PDB file of C-alpha atoms in Angstrom:
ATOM      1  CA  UNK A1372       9.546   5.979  26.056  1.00 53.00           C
ATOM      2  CA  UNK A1373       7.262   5.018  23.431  1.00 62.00           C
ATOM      3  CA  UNK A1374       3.060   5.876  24.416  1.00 60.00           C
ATOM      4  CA  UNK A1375       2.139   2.156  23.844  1.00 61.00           C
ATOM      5  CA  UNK A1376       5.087   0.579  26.140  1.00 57.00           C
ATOM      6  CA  UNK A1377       3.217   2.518  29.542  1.00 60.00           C
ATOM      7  CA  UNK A1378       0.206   0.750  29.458  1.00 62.00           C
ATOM      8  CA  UNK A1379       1.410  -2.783  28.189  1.00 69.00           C
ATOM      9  CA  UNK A1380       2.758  -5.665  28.978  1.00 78.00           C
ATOM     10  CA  UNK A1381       5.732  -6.169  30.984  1.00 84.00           C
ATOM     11  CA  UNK A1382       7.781  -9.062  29.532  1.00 92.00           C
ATOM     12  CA  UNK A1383      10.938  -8.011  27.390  1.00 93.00           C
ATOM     13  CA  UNK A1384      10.037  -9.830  24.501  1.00 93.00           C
ATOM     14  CA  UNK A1385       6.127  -8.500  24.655  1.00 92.00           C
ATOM     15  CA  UNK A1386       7.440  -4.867  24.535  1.00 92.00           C
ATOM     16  CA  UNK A1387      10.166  -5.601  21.366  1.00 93.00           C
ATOM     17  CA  UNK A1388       6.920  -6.910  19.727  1.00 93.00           C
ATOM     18  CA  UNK A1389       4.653  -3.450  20.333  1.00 92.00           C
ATOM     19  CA  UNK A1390       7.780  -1.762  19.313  1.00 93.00           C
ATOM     20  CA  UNK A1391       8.126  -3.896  15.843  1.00 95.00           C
ATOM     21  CA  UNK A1392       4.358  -3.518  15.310  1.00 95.00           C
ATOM     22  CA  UNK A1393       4.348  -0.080  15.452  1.00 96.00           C
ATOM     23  CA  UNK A1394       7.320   0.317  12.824  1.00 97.00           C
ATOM     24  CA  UNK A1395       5.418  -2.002  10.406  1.00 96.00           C
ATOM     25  CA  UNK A1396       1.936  -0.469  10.590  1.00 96.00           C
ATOM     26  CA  UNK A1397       3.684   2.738  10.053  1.00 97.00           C
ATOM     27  CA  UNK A1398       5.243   1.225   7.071  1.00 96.00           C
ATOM     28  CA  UNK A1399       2.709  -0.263   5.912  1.00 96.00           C
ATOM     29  CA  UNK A1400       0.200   2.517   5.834  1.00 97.00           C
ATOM     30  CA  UNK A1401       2.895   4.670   3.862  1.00 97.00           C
ATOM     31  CA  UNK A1402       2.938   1.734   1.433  1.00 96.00           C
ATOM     32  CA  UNK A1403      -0.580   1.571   1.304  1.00 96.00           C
ATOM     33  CA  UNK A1404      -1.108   5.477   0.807  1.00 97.00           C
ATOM     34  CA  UNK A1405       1.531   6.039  -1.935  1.00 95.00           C
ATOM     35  CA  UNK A1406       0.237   3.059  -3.864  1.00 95.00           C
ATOM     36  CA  UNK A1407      -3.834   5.230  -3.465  1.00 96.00           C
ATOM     37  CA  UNK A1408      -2.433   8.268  -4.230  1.00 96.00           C
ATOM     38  CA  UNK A1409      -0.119   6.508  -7.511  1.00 95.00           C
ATOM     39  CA  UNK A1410      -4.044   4.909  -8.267  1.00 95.00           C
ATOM     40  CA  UNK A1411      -5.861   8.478  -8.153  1.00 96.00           C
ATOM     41  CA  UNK A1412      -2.797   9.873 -10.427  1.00 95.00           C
ATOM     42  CA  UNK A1413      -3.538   6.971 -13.045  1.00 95.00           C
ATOM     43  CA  UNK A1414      -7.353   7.563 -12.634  1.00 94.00           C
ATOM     44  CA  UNK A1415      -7.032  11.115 -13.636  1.00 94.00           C
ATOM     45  CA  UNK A1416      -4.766  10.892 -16.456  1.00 91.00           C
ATOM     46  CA  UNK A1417      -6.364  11.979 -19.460  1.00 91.00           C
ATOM     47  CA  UNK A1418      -3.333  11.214 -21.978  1.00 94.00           C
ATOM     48  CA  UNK A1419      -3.146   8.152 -22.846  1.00 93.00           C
ATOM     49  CA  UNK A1420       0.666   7.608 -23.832  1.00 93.00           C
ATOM     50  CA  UNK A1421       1.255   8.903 -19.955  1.00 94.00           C
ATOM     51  CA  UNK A1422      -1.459   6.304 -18.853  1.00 94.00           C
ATOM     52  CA  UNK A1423       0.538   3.217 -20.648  1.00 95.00           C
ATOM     53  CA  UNK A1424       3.401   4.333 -19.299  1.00 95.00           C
ATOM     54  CA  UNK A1425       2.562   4.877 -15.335  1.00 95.00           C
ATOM     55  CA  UNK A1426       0.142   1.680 -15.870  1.00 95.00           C
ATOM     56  CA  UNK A1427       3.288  -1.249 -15.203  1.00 96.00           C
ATOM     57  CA  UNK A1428       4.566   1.030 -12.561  1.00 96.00           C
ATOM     58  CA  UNK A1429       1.257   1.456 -10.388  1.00 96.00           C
ATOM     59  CA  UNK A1430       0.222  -2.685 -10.897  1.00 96.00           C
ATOM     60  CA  UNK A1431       3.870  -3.169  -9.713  1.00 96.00           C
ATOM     61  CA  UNK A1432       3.034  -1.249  -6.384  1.00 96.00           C
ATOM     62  CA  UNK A1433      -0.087  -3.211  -6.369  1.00 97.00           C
ATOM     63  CA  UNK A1434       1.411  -6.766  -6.739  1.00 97.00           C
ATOM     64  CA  UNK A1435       3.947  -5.415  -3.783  1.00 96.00           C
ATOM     65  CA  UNK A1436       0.983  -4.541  -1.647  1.00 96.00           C
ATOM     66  CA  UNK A1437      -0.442  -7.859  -2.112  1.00 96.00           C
ATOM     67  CA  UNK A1438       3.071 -10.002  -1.834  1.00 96.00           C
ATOM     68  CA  UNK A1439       3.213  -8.067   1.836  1.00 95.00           C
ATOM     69  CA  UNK A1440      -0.291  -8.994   2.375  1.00 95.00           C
ATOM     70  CA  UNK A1441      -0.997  -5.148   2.957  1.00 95.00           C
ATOM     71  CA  UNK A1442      -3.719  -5.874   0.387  1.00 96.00           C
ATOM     72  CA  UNK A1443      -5.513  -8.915  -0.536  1.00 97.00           C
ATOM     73  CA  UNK A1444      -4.143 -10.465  -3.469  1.00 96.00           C
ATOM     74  CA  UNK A1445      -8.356 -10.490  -4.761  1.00 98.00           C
ATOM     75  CA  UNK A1446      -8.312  -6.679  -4.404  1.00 97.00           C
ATOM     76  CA  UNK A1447      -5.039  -5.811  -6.176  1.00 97.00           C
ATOM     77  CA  UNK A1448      -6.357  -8.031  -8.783  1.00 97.00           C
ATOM     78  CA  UNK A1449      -9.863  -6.235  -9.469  1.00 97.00           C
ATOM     79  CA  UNK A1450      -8.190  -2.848  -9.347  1.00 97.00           C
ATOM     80  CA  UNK A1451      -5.454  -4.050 -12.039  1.00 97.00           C
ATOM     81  CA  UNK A1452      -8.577  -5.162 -14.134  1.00 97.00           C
ATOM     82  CA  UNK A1453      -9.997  -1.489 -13.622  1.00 96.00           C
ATOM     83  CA  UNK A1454      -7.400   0.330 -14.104  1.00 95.00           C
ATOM     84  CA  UNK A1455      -5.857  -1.554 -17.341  1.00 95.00           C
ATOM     85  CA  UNK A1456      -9.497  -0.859 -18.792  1.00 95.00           C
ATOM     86  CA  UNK A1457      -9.840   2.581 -17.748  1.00 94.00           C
ATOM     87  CA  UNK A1458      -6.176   3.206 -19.876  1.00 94.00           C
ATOM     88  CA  UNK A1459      -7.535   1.120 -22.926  1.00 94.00           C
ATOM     89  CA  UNK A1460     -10.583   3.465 -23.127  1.00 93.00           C
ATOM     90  CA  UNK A1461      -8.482   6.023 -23.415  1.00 91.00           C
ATOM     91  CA  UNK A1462      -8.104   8.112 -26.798  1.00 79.00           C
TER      92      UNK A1462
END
């Protein structure tokens, strides 16, 4: 039995629900922590031909974040911004 049936509700449907919450939070937060650690990767690139190249890749992620509301569509926005800059100031 799964630790957040015990002290829960009691109808049938109430219990599917804790169950399908806990599968998407899970999800979710392995969405959300691959797409950080794709950002950090980006952040710390120092080549710039790598940069242009991970660059579609990691605002792809972001736009998927944001579709799935696991971000808000504002946020993914301002870190494209960022992040495209950071990779033009590149040398």
């Amino acid at each position: 039995m799964h630790p957040h049936l015990n002290d829960m509700a009691n109808h049938k449907s109430a219990l599917k629900r804790i169950r399908q919450n806990e599968v998407r939070r899970l999800r979710n937060r392995y969405y959300h922590k691959t797409a950080r650690t794709a950002l950090k990767s980006l952040r710390n690139e120092e080549n710039k031909s790598v940069a242009v190249e991970q660059l579609p890749k990691v605002i792809s992620l972001l736009d998927k974040l944001a579709k799935k509301n696991i971000i808000h569509k504002n946020k993914a926005s301002n870190l494209k911004s960022k992040l495209t800059k950071h990779v033009n100031s590149l040398d």
